Coordinates of C-alpha atoms in Angstrom, one line a residue:
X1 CA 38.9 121.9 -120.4
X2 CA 39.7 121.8 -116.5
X3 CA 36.0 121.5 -115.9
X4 CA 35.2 118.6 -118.3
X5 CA 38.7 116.9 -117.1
X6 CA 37.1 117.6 -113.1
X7 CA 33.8 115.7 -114.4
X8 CA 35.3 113.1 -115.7
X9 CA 37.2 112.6 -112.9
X10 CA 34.2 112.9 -110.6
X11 CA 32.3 110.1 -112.8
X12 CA 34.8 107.5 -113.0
X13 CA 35.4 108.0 -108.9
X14 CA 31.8 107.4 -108.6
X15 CA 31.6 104.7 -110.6
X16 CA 34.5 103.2 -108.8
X17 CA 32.7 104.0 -105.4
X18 CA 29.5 101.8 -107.1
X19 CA 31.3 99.1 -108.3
X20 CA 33.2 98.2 -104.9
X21 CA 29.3 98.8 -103.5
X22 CA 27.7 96.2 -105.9
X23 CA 30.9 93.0 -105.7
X24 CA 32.0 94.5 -101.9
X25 CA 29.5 95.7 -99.8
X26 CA 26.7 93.5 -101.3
X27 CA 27.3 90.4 -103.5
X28 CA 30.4 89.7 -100.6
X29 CA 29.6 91.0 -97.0
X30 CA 25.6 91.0 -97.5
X31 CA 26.2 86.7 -96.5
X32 CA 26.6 88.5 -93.1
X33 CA 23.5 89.6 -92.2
X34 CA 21.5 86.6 -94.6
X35 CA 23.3 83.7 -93.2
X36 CA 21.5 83.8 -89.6
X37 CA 18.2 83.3 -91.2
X38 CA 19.7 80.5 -93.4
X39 CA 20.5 78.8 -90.2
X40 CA 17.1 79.2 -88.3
X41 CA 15.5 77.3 -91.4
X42 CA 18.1 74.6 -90.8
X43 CA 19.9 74.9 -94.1
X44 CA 24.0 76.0 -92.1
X45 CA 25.7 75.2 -89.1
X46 CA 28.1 77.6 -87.8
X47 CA 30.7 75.0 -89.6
X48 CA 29.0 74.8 -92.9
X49 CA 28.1 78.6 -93.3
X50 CA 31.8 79.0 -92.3
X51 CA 33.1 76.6 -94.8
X52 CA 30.6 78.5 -97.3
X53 CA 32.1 81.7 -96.6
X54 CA 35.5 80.2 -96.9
X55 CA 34.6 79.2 -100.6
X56 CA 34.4 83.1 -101.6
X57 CA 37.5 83.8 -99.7
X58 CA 39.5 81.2 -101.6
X59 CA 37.3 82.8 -104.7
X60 CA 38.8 86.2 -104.0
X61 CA 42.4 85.4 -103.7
X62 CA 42.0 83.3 -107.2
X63 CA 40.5 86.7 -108.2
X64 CA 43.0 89.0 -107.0
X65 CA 46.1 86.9 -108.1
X66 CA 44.5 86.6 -111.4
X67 CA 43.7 90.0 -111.9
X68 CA 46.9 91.1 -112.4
X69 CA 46.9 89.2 -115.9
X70 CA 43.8 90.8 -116.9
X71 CA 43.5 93.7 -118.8
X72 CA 42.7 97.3 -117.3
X73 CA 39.7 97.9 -119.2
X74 CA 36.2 98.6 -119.3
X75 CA 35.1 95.2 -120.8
X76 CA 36.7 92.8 -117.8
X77 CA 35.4 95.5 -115.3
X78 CA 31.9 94.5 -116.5
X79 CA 32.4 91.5 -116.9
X80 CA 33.1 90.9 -112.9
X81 CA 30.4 93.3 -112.4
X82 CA 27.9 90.9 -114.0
X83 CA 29.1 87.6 -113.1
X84 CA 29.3 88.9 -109.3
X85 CA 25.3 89.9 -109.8
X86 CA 24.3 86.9 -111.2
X87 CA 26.2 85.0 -108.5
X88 CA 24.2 87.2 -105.9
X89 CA 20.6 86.8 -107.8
X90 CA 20.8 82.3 -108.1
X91 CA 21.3 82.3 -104.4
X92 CA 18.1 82.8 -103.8
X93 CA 16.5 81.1 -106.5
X94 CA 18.3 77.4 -106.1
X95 CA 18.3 75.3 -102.1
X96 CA 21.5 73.2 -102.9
X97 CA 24.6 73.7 -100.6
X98 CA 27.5 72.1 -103.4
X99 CA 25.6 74.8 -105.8
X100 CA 26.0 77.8 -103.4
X101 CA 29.3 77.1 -103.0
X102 CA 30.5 77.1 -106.2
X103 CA 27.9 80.7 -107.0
X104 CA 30.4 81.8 -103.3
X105 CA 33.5 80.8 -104.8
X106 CA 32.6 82.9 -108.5
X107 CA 31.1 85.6 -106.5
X108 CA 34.8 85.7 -104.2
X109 CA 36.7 85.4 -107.4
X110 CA 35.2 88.5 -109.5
X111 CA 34.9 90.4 -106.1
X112 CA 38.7 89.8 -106.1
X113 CA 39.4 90.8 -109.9
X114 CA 36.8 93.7 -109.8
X115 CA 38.4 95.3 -106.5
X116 CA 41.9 94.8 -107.8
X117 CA 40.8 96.3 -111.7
X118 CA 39.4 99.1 -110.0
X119 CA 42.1 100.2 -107.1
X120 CA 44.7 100.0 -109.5
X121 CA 42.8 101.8 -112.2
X122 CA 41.4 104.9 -109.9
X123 CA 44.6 105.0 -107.3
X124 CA 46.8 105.1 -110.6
X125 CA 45.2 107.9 -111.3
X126 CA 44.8 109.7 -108.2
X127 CA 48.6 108.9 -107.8
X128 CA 49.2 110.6 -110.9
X129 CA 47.3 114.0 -110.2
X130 CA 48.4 114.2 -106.8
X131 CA 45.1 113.4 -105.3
X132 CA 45.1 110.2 -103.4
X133 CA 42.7 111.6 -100.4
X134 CA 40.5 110.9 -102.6
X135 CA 40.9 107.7 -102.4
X136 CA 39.0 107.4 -99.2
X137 CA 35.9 108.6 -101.1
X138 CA 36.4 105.2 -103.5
X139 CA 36.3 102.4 -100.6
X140 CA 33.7 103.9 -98.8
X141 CA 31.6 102.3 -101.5
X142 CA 31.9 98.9 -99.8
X143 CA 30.1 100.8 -96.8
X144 CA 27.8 102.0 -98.6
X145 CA 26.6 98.6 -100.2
X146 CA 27.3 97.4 -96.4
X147 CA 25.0 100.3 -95.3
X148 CA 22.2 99.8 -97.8
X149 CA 21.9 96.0 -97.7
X150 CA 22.0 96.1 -94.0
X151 CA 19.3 98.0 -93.8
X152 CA 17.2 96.6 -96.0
X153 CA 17.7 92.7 -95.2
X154 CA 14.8 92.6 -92.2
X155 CA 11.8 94.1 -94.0
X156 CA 13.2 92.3 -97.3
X157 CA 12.9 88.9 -95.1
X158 CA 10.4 89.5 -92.9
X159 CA 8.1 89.3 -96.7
X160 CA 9.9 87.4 -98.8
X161 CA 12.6 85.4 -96.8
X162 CA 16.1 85.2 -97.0
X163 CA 15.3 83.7 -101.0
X164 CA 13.8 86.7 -101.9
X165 CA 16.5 89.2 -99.7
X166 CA 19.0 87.9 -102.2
X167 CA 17.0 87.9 -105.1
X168 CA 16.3 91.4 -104.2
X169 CA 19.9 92.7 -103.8
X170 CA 20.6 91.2 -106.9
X171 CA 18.3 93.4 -108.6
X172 CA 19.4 95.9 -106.7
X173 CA 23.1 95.6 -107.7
X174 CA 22.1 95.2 -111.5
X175 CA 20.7 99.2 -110.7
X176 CA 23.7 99.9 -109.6
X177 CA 25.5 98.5 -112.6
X178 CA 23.7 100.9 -114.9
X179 CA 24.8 103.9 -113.5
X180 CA 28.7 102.6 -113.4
X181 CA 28.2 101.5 -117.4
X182 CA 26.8 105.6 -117.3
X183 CA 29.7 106.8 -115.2
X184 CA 32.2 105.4 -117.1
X185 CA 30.7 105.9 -120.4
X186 CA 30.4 109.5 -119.7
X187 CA 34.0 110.0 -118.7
X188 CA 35.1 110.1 -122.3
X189 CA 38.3 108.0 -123.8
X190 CA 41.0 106.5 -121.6
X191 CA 43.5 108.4 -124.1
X192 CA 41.4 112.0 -123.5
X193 CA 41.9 111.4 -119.6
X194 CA 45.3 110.1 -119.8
X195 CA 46.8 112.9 -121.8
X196 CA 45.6 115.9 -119.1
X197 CA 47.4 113.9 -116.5
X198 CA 50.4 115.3 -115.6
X199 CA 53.4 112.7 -114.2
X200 CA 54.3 113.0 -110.6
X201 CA 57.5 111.5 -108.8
X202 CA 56.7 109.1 -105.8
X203 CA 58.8 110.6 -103.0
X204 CA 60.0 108.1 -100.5
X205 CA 57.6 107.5 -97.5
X206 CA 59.6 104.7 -95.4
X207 CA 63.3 104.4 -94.6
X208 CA 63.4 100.7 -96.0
X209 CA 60.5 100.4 -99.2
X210 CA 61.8 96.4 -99.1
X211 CA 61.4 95.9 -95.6
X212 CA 58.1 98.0 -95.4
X213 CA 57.0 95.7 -98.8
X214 CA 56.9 92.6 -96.4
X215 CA 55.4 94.5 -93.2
X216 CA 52.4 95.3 -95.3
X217 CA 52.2 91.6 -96.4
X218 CA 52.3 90.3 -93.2
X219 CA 50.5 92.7 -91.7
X220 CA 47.5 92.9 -94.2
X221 CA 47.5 88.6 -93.9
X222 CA 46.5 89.5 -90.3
X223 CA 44.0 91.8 -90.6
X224 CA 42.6 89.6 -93.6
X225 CA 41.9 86.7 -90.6
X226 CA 41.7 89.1 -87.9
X227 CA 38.5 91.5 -89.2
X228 CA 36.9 88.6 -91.1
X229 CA 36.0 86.5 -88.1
X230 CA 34.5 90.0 -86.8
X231 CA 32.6 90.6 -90.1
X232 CA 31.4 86.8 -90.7
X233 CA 30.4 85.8 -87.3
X234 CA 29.3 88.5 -85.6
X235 CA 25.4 89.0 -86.6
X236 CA 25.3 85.1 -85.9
X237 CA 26.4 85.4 -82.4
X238 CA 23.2 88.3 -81.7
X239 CA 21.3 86.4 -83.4
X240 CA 22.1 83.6 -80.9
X241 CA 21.7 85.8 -77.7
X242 CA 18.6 85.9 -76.2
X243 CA 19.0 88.5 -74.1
X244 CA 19.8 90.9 -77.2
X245 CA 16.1 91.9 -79.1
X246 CA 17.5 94.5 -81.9
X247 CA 17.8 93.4 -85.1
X248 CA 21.2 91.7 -85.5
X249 CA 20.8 92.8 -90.0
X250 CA 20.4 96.6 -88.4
X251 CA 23.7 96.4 -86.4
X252 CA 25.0 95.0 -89.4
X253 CA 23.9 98.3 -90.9
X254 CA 25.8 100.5 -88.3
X255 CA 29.1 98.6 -89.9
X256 CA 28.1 100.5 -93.1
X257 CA 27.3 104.0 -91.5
X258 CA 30.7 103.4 -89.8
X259 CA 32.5 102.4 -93.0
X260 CA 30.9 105.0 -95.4
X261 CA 32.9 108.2 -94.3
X262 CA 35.9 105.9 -92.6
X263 CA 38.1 105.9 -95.4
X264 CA 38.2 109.7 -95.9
X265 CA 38.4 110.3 -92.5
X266 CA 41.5 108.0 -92.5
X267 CA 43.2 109.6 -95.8
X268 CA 42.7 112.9 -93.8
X269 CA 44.4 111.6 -90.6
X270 CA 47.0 109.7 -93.2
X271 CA 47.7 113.4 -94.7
X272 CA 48.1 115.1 -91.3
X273 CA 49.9 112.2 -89.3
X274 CA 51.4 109.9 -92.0
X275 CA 49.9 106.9 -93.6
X276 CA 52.0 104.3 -91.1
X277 CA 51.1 106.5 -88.0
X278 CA 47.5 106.6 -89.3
X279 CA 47.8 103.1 -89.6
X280 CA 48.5 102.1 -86.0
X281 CA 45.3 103.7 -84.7
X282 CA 43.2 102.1 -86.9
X283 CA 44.4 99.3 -86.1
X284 CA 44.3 99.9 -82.4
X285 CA 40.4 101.0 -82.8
X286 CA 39.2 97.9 -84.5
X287 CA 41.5 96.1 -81.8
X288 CA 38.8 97.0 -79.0
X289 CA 35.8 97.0 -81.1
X290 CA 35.8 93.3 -81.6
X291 CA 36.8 92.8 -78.0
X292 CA 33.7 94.5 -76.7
X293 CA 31.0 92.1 -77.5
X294 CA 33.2 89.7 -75.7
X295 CA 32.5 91.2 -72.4
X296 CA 29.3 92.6 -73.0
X297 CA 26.0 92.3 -75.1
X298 CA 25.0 96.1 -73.6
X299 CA 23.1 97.7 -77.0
X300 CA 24.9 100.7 -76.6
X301 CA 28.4 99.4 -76.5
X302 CA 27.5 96.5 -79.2
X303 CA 26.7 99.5 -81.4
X304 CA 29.6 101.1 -80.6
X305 CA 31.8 97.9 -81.3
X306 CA 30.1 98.0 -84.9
X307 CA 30.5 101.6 -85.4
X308 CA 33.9 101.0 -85.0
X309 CA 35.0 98.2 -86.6
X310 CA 32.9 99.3 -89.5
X311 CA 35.3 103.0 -89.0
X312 CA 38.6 101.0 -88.8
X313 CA 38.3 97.5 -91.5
X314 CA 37.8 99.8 -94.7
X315 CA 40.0 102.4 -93.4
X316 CA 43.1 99.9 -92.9
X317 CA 42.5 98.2 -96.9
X318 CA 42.2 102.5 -97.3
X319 CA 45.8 103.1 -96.1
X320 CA 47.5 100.0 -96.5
X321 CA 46.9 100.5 -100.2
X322 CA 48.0 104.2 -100.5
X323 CA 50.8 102.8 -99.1
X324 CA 51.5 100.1 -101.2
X325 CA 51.3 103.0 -104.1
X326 CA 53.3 105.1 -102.5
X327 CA 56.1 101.8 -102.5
X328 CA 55.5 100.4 -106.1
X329 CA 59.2 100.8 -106.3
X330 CA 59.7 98.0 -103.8
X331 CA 57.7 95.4 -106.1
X332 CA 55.1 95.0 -109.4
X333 CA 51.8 94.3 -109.0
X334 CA 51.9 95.2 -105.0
X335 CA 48.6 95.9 -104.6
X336 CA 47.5 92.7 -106.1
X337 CA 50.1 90.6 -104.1
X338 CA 48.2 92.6 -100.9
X339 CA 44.9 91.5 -102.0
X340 CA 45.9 88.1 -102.5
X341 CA 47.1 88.1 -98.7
X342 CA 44.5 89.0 -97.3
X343 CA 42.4 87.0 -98.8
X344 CA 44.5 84.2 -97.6
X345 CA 43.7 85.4 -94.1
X346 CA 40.1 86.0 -95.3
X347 CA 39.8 82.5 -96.2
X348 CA 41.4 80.6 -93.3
X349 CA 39.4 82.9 -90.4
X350 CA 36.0 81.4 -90.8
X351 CA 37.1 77.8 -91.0
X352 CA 38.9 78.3 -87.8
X353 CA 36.0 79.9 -86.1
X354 CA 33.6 77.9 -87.8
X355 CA 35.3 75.0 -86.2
X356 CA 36.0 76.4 -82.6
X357 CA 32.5 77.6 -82.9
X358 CA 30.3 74.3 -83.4
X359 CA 32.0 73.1 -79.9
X360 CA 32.4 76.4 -78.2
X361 CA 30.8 79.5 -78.6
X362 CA 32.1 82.8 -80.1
X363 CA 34.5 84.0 -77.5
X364 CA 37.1 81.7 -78.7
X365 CA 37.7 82.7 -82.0
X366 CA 36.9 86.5 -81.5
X367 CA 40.2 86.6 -78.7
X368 CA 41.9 85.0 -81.3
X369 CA 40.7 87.6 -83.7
X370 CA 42.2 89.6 -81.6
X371 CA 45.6 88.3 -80.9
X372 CA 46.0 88.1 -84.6
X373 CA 45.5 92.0 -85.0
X374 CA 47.4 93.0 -82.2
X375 CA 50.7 91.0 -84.4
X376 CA 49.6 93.4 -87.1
X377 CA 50.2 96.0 -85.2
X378 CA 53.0 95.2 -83.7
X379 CA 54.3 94.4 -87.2
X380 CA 53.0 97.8 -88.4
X381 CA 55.5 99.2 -86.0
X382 CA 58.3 97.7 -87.4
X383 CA 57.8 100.3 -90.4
X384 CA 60.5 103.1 -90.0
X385 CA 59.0 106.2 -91.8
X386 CA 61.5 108.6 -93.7
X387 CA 62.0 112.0 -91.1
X388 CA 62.0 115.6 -92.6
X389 CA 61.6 117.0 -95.9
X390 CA 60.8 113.8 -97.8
X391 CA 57.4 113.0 -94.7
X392 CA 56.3 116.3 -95.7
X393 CA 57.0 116.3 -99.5
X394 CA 54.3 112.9 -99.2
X395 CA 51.6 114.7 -97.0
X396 CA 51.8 117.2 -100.1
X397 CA 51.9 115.0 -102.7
X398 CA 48.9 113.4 -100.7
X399 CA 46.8 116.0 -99.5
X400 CA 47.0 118.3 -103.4

């Protein structure tokens, strides 16, 4: 019985790690590496690909406030799935800007329910059995959709252009989409898993779970506008540098490679430091990985830059959300309420840059980035962790 309960546990993980790989990593970041070569055929400006990705920002808060009135089941999970790949597939197959925006805005908004259905679904259980490191193993699924899309984008467009890169990853999600209708098929009846789980307390991580409710949401509103002007803007600014010649889609790659193990690596450090501590470094990390292709375009240290912000961005959603489990106390519905913020940040960051970008260049809005995250941090600090007994009673609970 403890091996078919490990299995199932193992298949709906993985097809949690798959589903955040097919609406995350592809149908939402995979505009990343694609928009460049929309621009060198004269279809975006840096304002209108901004304003584009701003439509599935504003499409992913919709989707994360809304999620919380839709139901925790199978049916709505594949339902997202779906719509997302079929938002992903028609880019490619239609050359109208009012039309991509509205397949953006869908995509953001069941990128936004899907992500929410499945953190509360999976961390709910994790919380439950006392094994939330493994939470780090669920997000690095948008890593891995970063990882394979990123790597796959020049050869994809170098045959078929950047209609046939989407058209391609479309496919590719709808793969994807088979094994998570497998995964979670396999994994037996909600009511079979739900009665082996046995009910565990949430001890008390922070001094003040009120107090810390509203540093997270302030917090995770930066990082939402801090790492997205990073993540939107920065293959578009190698692409623009002549003196750079590697492939801007492969450093977009080295994001994913960064990303994949991040989030375990982070529920680790989260387990041996504390979630808030944890917190501050990753925080100071992605810090000075988007200031380094402001000073320099040296391909050693620009692949450094995206190693680490790829190691920090997923890591932070990673923790912040433990977190936000760990306070449910303080407030229903947190982790949707923290999805919603940062997608509020999300979806002011590229208009912003977008703007500053079509009579500047990049250094502008990637300072501002920035400035931003270092008010997250300092915000961060504000967090006064519980001393003693109960800080190791939650590395246990934690690390089980």
């Amino acid at each position: 019985m403890e091996n078919t309960f490990a299995n199932q546990h193992n298949r709906l993980l993985l097809s949690g790690f798959l589903s955040l790989a097919v609406v995350m990593g592809i149908g939402r970041f995979s505009y990343t590496p694609i928009f460049p070569y929309m621009e060198l055929d004269q279809l975006l400006t840096p304002f209108s690909a901004g304003l584009l990705a701003t439509f599935n920002y504003i499409g992913y808060f919709l989707g994360a406030l809304g999620a919380r009135y839709v139901p925790r089941s199978d049916k709505w999970l594949y339902i997202g799935l779906g719509v997302n790949i079929g938002t992903t597939l028609l880019m490619g197959l239609l050359d109208n800007y009012m039309i991509w925006s509205i397949w953006r805005l869908l995509s953001g908004m069941t990128s936004g329910m899907v992500f929410v259905i499945v953190s509360n679904l999976i961390l709910s259980r994790l919380n439950q059995t006392g094994k939330m490191y493994y939470s780090g193993f669920l997000y690095g699924g948008v890593g891995f959709g970063i990882c394979v899309s990123g790597a796959a984008i020049p050869t994809i467009q170098s045959n078929y252009g950047w209609e046939g890169t989407w058209i391609s990853l479309g496919l590719l999600s709808g793969v994807f989409m088979v094994a998570i209708m497998l995964g979670m098929w396999k994994q037996g009846t909600r009511a079979s898993l739900s009665g082996q789980i046995r009910k565990n307390r949430h001890p008390e991580v922070v001094q003040n779970p009120k107090k810390a409710k509203y540093a997270l949401y302030i917090s995770y509103t930066g990082e939402g506008f801090g790492y997205i002007i990073f993540g939107t803007f920065i293959t578009a600014m190698l692409v623009k540098n002549p003196s750079f010649a590697f492939e801007s889609s492969y450093v977009w790659a080295i994001v994913g490679v960064g990303a994949i193990p991040s989030c375990l690596f982070w529920s680790w450090l989260g387990t041996r430091l504390s979630p808030v501590r944890a917190l501050k470094w990753a925080y100071m990390m992605q810090i000075i990985s988007i200031l380094i292709p402001v000073f320099t375009d040296h391909l050693l240290l620009t692949l450094l830059s995206a190693l680490g912000f790829g190691a920090t961005f997923m890591g932070i959603t990673t923790l912040t959300l433990t977190l936000a489990k760990s306070l449910e106390a303080a407030g229903p519905n947190l982790v949707s309420g923290l999805t919603a913020a940062y997608a509020i940040g999300q979806l002011l960051g590229p208009v912003v840059a977008g703007t500053i970008i079509s009579v500047n260049d990049f250094t502008i809005p990637f300072m501002i980035s920035a400035v931003v995250l270092v008010a997250a941090l300092i915000t961060i600090n504000s967090i006064k962790e519980r001393k003693g007994d109960a800080s190791n009673a939650v590395r246990k609970h934690q690390s089980y």
